Short mmCIF file of C-alpha atoms in Angstrom, two decimals:
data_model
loop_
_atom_site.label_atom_id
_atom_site.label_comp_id
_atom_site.label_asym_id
_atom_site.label_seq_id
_atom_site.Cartn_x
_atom_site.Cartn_y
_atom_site.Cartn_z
CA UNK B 14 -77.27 69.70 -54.05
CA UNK B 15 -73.93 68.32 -55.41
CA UNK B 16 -70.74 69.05 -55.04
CA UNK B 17 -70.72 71.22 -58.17
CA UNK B 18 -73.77 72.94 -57.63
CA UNK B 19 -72.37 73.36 -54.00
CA UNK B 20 -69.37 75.43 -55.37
CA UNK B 21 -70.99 77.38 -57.91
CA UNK B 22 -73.28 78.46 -55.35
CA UNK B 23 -70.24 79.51 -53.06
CA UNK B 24 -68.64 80.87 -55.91
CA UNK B 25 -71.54 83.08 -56.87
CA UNK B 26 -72.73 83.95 -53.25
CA UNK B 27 -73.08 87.59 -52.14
CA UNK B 28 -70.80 87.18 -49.45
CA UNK B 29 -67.04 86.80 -49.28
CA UNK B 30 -67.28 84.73 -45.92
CA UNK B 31 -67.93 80.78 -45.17
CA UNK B 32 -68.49 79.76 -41.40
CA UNK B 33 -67.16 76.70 -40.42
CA UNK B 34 -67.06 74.66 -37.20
CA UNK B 35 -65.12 71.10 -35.60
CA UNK B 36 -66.82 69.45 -32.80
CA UNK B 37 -64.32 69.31 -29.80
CA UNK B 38 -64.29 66.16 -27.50
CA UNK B 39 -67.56 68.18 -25.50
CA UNK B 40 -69.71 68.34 -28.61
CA UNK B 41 -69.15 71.89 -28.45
CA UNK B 42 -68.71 73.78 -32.11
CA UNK B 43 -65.07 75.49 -32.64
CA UNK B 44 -65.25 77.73 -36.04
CA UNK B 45 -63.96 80.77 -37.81
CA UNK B 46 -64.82 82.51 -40.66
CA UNK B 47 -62.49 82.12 -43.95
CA UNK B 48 -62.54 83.68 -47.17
CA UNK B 49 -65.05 82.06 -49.99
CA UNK B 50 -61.07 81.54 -51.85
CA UNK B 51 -59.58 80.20 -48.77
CA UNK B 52 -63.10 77.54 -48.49
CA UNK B 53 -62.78 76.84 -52.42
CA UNK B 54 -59.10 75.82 -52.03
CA UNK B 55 -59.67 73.83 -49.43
CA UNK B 56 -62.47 71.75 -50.27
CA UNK B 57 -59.64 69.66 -52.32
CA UNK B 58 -56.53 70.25 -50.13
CA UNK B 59 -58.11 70.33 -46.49
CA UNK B 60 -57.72 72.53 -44.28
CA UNK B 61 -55.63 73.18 -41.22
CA UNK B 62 -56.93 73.88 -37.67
CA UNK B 63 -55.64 73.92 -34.77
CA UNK B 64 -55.25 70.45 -32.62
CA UNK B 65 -55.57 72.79 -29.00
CA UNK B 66 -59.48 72.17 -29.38
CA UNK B 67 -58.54 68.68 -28.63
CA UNK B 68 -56.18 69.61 -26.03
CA UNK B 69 -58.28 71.86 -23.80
CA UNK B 70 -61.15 71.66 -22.11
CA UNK B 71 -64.91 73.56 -22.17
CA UNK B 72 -63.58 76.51 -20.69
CA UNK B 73 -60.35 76.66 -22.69
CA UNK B 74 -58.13 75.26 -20.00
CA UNK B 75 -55.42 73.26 -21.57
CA UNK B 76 -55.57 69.28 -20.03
CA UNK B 77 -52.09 68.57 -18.45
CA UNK B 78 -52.66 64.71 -19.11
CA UNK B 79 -53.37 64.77 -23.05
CA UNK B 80 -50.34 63.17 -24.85
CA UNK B 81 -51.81 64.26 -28.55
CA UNK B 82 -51.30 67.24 -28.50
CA UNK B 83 -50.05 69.83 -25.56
CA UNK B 84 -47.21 71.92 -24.55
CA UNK B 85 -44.92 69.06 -25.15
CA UNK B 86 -46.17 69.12 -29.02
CA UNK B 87 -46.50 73.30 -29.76
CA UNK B 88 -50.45 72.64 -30.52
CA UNK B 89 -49.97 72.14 -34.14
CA UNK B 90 -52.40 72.49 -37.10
CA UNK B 91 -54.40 68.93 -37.54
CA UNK B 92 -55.44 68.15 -41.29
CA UNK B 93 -59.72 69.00 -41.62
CA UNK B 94 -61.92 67.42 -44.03
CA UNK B 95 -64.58 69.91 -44.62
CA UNK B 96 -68.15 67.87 -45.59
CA UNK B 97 -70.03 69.16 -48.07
CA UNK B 98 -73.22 67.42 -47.52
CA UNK B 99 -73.35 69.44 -44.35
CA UNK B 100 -73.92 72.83 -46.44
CA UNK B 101 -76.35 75.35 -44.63
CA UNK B 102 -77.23 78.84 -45.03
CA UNK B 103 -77.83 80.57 -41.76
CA UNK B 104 -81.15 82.72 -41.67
CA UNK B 105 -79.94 84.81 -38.36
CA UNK B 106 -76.53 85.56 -40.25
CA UNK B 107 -77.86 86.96 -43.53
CA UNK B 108 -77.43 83.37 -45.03
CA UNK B 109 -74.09 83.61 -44.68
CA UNK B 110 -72.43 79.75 -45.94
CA UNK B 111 -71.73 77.13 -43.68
CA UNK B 112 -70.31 73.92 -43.36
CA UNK B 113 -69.41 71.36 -40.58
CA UNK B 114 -66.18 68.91 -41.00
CA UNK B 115 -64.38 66.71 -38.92
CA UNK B 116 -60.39 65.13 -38.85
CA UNK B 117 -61.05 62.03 -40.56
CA UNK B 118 -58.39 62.69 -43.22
CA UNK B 119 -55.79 62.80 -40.61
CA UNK B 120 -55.22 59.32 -38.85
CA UNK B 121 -53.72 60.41 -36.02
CA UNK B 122 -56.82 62.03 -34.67
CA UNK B 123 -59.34 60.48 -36.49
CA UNK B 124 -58.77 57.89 -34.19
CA UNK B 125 -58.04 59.44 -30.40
CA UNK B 126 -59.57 62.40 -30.26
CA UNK B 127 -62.11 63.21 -33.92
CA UNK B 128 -65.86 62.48 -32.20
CA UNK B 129 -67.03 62.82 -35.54
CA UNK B 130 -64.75 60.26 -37.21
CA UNK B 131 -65.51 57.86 -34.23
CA UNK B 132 -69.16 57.81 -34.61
CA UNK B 133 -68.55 57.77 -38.81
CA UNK B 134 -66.83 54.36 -38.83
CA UNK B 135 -69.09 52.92 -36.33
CA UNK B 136 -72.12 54.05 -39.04
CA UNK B 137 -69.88 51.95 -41.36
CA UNK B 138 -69.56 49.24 -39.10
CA UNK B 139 -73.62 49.12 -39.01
CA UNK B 140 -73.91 48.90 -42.50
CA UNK B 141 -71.54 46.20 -42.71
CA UNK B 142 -73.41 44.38 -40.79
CA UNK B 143 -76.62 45.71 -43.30
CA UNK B 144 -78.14 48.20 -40.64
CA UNK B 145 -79.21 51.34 -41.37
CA UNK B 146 -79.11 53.37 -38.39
CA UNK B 147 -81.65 56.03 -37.80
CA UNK B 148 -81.14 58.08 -35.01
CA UNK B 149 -82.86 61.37 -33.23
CA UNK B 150 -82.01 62.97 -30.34
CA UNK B 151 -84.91 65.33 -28.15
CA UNK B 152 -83.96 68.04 -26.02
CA UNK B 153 -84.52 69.49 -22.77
CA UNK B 154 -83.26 73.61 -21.61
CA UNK B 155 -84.08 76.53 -19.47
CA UNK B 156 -84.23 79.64 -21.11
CA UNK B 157 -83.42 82.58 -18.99
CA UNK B 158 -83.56 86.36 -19.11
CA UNK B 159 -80.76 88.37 -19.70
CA UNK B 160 -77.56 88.39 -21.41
CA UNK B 161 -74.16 86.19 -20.83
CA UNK B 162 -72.51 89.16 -19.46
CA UNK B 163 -75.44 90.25 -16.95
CA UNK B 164 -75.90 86.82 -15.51
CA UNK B 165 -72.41 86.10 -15.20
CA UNK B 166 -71.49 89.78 -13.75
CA UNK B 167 -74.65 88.53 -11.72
CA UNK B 168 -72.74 85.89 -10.06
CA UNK B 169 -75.65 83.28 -10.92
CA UNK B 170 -77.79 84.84 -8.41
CA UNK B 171 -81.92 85.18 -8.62
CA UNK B 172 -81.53 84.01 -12.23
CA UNK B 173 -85.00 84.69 -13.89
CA UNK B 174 -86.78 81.79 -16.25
CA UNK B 175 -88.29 83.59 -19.27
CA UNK B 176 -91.84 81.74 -17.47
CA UNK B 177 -92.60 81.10 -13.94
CA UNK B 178 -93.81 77.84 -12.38
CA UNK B 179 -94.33 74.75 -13.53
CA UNK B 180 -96.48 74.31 -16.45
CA UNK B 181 -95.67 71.38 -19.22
CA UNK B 182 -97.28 71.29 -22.70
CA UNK B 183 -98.69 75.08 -21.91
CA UNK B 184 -100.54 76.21 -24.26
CA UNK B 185 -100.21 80.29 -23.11
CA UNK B 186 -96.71 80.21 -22.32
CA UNK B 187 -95.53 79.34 -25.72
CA UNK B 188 -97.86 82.48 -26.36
CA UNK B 189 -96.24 84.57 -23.70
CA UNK B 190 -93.05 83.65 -25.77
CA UNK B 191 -94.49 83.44 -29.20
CA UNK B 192 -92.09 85.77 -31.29
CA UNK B 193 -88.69 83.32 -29.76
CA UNK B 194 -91.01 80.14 -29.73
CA UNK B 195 -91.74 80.67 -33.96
CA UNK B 196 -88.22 81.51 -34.39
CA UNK B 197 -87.06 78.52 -33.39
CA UNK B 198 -89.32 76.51 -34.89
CA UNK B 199 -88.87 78.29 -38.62
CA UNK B 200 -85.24 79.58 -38.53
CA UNK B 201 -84.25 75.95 -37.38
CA UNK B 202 -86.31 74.78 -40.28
CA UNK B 203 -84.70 76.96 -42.63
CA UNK B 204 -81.23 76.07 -41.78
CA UNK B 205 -82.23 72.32 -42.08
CA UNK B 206 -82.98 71.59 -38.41
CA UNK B 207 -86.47 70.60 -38.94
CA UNK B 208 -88.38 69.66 -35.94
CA UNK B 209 -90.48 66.65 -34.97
CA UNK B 210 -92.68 68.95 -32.30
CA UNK B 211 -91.72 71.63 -29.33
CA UNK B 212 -93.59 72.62 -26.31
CA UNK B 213 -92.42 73.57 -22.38
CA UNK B 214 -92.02 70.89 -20.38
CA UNK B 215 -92.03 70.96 -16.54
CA UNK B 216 -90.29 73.50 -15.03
CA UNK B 217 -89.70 77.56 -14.90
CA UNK B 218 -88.56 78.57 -18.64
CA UNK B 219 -88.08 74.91 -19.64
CA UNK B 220 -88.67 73.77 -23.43
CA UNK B 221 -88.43 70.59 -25.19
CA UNK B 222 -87.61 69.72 -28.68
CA UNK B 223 -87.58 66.62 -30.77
CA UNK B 224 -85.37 66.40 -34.08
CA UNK B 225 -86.89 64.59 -36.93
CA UNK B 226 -84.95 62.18 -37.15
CA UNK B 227 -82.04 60.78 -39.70
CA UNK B 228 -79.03 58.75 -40.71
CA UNK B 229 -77.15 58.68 -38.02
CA UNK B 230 -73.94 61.09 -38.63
CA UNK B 231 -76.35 63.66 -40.07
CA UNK B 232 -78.69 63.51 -36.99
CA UNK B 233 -75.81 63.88 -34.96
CA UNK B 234 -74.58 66.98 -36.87
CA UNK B 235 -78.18 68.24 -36.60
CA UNK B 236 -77.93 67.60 -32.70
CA UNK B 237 -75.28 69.57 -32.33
CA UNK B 238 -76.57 72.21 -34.66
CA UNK B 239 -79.14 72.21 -32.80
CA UNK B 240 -78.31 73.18 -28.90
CA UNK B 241 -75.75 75.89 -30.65
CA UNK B 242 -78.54 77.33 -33.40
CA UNK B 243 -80.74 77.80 -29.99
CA UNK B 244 -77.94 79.33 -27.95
CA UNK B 245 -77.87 82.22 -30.95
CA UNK B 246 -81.48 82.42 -31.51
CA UNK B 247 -82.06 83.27 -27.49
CA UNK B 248 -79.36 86.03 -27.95
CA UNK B 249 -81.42 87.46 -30.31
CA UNK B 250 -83.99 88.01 -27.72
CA UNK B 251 -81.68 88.79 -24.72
CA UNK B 252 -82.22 85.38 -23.47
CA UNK B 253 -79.52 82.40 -22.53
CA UNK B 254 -80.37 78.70 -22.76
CA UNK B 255 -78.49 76.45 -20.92
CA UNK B 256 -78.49 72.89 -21.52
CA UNK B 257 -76.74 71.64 -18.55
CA UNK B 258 -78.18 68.33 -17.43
CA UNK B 259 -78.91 69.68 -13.51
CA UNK B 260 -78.89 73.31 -13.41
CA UNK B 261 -80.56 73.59 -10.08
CA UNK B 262 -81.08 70.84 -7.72
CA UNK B 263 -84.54 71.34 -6.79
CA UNK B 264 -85.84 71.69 -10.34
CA UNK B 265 -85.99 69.01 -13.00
CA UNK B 266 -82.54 67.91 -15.22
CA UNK B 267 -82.89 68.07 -19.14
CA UNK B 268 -82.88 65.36 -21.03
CA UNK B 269 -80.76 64.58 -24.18
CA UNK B 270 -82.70 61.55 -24.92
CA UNK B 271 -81.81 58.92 -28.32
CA UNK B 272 -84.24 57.15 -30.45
CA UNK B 273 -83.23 54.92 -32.62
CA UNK B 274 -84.01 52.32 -34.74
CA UNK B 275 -82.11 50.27 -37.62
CA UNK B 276 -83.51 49.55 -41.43
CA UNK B 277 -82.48 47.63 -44.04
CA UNK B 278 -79.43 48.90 -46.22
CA UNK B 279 -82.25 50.19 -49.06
CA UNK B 280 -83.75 52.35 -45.73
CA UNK B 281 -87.49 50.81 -46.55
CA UNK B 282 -87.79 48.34 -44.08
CA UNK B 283 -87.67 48.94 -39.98
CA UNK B 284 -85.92 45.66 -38.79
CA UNK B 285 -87.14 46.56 -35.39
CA UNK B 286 -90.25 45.63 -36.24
CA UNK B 287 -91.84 42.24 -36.21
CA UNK B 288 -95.43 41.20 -37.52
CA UNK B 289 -95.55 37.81 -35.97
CA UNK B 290 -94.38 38.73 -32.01
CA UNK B 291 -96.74 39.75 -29.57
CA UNK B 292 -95.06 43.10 -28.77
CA UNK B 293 -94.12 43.44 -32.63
CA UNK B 294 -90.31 43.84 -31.52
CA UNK B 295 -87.86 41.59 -33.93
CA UNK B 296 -84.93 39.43 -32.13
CA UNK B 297 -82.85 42.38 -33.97
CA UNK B 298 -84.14 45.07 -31.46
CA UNK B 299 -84.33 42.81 -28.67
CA UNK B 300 -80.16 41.98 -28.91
CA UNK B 301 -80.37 45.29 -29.90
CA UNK B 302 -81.35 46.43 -26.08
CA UNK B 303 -79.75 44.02 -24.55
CA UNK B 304 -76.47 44.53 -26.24
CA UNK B 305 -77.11 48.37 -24.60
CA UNK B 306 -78.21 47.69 -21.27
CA UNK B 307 -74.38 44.81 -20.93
CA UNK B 308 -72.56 47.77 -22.32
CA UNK B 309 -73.69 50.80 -20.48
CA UNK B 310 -71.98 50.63 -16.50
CA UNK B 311 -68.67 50.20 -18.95
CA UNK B 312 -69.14 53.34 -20.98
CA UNK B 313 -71.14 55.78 -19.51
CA UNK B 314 -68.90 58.74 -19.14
CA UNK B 315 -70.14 59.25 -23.22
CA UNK B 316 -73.41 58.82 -21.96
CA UNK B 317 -72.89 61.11 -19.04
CA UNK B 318 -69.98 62.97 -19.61
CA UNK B 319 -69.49 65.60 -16.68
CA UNK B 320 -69.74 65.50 -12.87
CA UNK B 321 -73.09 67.48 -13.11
CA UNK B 322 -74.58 64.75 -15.45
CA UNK B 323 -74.95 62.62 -12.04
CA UNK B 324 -76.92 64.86 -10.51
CA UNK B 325 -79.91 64.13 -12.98
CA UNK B 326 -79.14 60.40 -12.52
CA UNK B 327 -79.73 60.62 -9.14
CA UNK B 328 -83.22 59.85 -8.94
CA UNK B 329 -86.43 61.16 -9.98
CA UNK B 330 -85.34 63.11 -12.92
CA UNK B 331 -87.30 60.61 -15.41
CA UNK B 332 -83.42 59.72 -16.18
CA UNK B 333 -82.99 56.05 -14.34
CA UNK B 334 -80.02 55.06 -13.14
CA UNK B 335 -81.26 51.24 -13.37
CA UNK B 336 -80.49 48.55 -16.21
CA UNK B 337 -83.87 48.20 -16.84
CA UNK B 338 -86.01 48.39 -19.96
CA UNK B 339 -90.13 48.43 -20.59
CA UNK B 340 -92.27 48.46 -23.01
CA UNK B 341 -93.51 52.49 -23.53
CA UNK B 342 -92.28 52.93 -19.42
CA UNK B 343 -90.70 56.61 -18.92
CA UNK B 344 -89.40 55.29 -15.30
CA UNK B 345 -86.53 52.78 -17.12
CA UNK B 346 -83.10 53.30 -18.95
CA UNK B 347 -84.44 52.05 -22.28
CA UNK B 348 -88.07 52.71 -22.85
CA UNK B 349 -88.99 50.00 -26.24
CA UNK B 350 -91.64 51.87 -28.56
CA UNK B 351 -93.05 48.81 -30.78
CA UNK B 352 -95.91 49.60 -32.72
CA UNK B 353 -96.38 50.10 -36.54
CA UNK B 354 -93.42 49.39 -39.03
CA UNK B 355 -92.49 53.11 -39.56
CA UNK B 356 -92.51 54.16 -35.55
CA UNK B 357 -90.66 50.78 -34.11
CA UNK B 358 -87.79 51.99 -32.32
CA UNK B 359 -86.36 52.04 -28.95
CA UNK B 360 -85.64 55.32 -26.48
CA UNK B 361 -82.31 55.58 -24.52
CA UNK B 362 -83.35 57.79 -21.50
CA UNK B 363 -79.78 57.68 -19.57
CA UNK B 364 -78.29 61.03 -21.86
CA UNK B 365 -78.83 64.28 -20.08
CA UNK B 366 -78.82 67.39 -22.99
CA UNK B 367 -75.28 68.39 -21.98
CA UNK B 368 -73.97 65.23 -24.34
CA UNK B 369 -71.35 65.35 -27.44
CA UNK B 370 -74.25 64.55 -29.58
CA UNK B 371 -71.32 62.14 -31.42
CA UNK B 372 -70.31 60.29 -28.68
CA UNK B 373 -73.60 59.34 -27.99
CA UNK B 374 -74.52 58.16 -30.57
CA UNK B 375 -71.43 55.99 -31.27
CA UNK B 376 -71.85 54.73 -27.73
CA UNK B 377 -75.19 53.49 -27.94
CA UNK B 378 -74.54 52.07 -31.86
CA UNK B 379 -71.88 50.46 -30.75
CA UNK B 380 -73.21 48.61 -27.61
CA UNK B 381 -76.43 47.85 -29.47
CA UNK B 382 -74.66 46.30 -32.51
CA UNK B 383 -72.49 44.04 -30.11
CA UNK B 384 -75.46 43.08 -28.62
CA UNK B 385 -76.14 41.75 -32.31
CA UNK B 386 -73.05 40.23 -33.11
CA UNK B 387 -73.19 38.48 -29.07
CA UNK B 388 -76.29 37.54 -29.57
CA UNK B 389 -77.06 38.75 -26.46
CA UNK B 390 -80.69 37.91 -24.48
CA UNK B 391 -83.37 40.45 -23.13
CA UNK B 392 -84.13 39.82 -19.78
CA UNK B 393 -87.55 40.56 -18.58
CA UNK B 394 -89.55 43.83 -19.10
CA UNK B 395 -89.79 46.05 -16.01
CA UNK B 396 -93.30 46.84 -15.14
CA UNK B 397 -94.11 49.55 -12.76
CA UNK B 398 -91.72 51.85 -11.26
CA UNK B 399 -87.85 51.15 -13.05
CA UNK B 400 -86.44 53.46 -9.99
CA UNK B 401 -87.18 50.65 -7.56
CA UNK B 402 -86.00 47.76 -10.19
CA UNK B 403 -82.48 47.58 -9.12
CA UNK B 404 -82.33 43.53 -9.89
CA UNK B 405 -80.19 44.04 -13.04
CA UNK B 406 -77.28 46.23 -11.55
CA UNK B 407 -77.18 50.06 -11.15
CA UNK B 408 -75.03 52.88 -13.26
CA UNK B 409 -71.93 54.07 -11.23
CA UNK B 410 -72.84 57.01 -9.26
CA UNK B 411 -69.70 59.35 -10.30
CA UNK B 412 -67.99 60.63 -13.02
CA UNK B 413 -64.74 59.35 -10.89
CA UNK B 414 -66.41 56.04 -11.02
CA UNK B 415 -67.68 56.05 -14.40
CA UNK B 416 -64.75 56.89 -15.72
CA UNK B 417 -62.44 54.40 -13.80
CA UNK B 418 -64.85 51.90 -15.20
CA UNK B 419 -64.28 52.92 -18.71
CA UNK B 420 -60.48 53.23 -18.72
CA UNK B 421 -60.03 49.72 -17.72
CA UNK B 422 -62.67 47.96 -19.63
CA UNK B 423 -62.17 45.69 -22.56
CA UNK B 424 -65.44 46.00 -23.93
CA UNK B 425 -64.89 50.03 -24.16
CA UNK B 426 -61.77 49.07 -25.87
CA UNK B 427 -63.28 46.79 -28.10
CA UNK B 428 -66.13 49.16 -29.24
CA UNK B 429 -63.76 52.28 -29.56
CA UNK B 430 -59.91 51.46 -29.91
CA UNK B 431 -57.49 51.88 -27.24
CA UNK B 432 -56.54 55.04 -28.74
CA UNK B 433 -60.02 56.55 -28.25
CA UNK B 434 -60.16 55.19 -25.02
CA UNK B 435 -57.40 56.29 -23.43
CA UNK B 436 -57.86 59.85 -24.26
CA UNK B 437 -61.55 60.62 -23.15
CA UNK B 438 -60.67 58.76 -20.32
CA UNK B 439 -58.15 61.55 -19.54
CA UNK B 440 -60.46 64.22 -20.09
CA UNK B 441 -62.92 62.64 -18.10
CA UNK B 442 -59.85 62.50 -15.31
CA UNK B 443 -59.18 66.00 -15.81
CA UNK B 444 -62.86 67.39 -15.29
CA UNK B 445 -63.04 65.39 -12.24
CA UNK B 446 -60.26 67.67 -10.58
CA UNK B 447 -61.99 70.50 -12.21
CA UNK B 448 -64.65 69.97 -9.28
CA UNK B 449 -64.29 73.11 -6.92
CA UNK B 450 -66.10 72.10 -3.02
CA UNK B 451 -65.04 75.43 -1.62
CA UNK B 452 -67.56 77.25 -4.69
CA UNK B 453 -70.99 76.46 -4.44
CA UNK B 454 -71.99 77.67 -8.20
CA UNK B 455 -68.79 76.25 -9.92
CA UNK B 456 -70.89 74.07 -12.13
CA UNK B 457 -73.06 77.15 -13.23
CA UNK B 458 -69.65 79.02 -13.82
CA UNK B 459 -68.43 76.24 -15.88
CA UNK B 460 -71.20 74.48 -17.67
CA UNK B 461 -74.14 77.28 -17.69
CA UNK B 462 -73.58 79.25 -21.18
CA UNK B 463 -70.91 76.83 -23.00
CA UNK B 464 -72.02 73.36 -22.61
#
């Protein structure tokens, strides 16, 4: 649709109401409902929201080291751009309107604090360069039984997976499940969510999703979409997913992984691909992974952005903590899937599914471009076992460390701004002290419902 056809359909909808929603700096959606007048007027003029999402943290706690916005600055309104293209109806809301925007009208926090403006001129950066980026992001969660209110007034305690046991690609417990497995499959199609494939993966109540994949900004906005469109559809069956990336240390972490691949600025041609070399992968993807693999120990607090994202990056998880890449190999931190011109593409495994789907994305754009413009080399292909491959260097093991990292590094400035920089640093500061040793279930408590 176009803009007009956009409005006239707002204009001649049923309802009175428009949804919409602002990523914060978690990827997690902050909305309202307006009036279809209030939406209409401020297609043209913006709209104004207020700047504490970018001054408080996932459970509404307002950062005392944020010098955008705080108690020193009254938490003012920021400027929003509402974006059209991102018009949905919702299926579980009686179609009700909606529409995702960002802050990339108003300078100030387009370029600190906006995820969705960072990861928007990085996609313009890409096509400067003549890329096309097309990016997807899979998903693991547990599903559990209950509502947020009786597993919280539960204390966490003998928290029941809607399956027992461990049981990938099952067959009959998608069919113990059937009535929430089809809604997710057809309500997420209907609100332009569509899905590559979903099945349970290892684990009690664990299921796994793929994206079909996009431009990048609009895969990211599906992302998002995505882990919140799931959250509401499990209400509707007294369930809660969680998409934390270690819920329980004895059980399996959840993935967030990235494909990706880059075409020519016409989107016909994979530039991954390469007929002539003997693993069809061009010299683009190669500097392409190697620009990745240089960047990562530098930013991965966007890659793993919370002190419970190391606990699925400590081993075993199928999320390595080694540089390493190989060629189709699930055991390394960038697993290369060459093959025909359509399906080139390469699969960043490092991203648990508690990720700002934005971030991400810009973070492993970014680091792949410079491995482009570098013209970085690919070392060798790990064979066998990445976990034991520790020849290349290993992530830091901390969000303290990680973060340290990235607050001094020139190449995170380089890629993001100082601006940027220097405010998810101090976020990433802040959840650090967030960390609670004398409470043995203060990650569940913080991450389990919201993140």
């Amino acid at each position: 649709m176009n803009k007009a056809e956009i409005l006239y359909k707002i204009q001649n909808s049923e309802t009175k109401k428009v949804k919409i929603a602002f990523s914060d700096i978690d990827g997690i959606l902050r909305g309202k409902y307006i009036h279809r007048d209030k939406f209409l007027s401020s297609v043209e003029n913006g709209i104004g929201f207020c700047d504490v999402i970018f001054g408080w943290d996932c459970n509404d706690k307002c950062y005392d080291n944020s010098e955008i916005t705080g108690w020193h600055s009254g938490y003012p309104d920021a400027k929003a751009h509402i974006d059209l293209s991102t018009f949905r109806e919702i299926p579980w809301e009686k179609n009700i309107p909606f529409f995702l925007g960002d802050f990339s009208n108003d300078p100030q926090y387009a370029k600190a604090v906006c995820s969705r403006s960072l990861l928007k001129r990085i996609a313009d950066q890409s096509r400067a360069m003549g890329f096309t980026p097309i990016f997807s992001q899979e998903f693991e969660w547990f599903n559990f039984k209950g509502t947020p209110g009786e597993i919280s007034a539960g204390n966490f305690d003998e928290l029941t997976p809607i399956t027992p046991g461990m049981f990938g690609y099952s067959l009959i417990r998608t069919s113990l499940n059937q009535d929430y497995f089809h809604e997710l499959f057809d309500l997420l199609e209907q609100f332009n969510i569509p899905l590559e494939g979903m099945h349970t993966e290892t684990g009690p109540g664990v299921m796994e999703a793929t994206v079909i994949h996009d431009e990048v900004v609009s895969a990211a906005d599906k992302a998002l979409l995505f882990k919140t469109s799931v959250k509401e559809i499990a209400y509707r069956h007294n369930f809660v997913a969680t998409f934390m990336a270690k819920w329980n240390l004895k059980l399996p972490g959840s993935g967030g992984h990235l494909h990706q691949s880059l075409w020519d600025p016409e989107n016909k041609n994979n530039l991954f691909f390469a007929a002539n070399d003997p693993h069809k992968m061009s010299e683009t993807m190669k500097q392409y992974i190697a620009g990745q693999l240089y960047c990562l120990p530098d930013i991965l607090p966007m890659f793993a952005p919370n002190p419970n994202s190391y606990r699925r990056l400590s081993g075993g998880d199928w999320a390595p903590s080694t540089l390493t890449w190989g060629i189709d190999n699930r055991t390394t931190s960038i697993r290369a899937i060459p093959g025909a011109p359509q399906s080139t593409r390469i699969e960043t495994r490092v991203p648990g599914a508690d990720t700002n789907a934005y971030l991400v994305m810009a973070a492993a754009l970014a680091s792949g471009l410079y491995g482009i413009k570098k013209q970085l080399k690919l070392g060798e292909a790990t064979t066998g076992n990445g976990y034991q491959n520790k020849g290349g260097g290993e992530l830091p093991a901390t969000l303290e460390e990680a973060t340290k990292k990235m607050a001094g590094s020139e190449i995170a400035t380089e890629l993001f701004g100082h601006e940027f920089v220097k405010h998810f640093t101090a976020t990433r500061e802040w959840e650090c002290r967030q960390i609670d040793k004398n409470d043995p279930k203060w990650e569940l408590r913080r991450y389990f419902e919201i993140i």
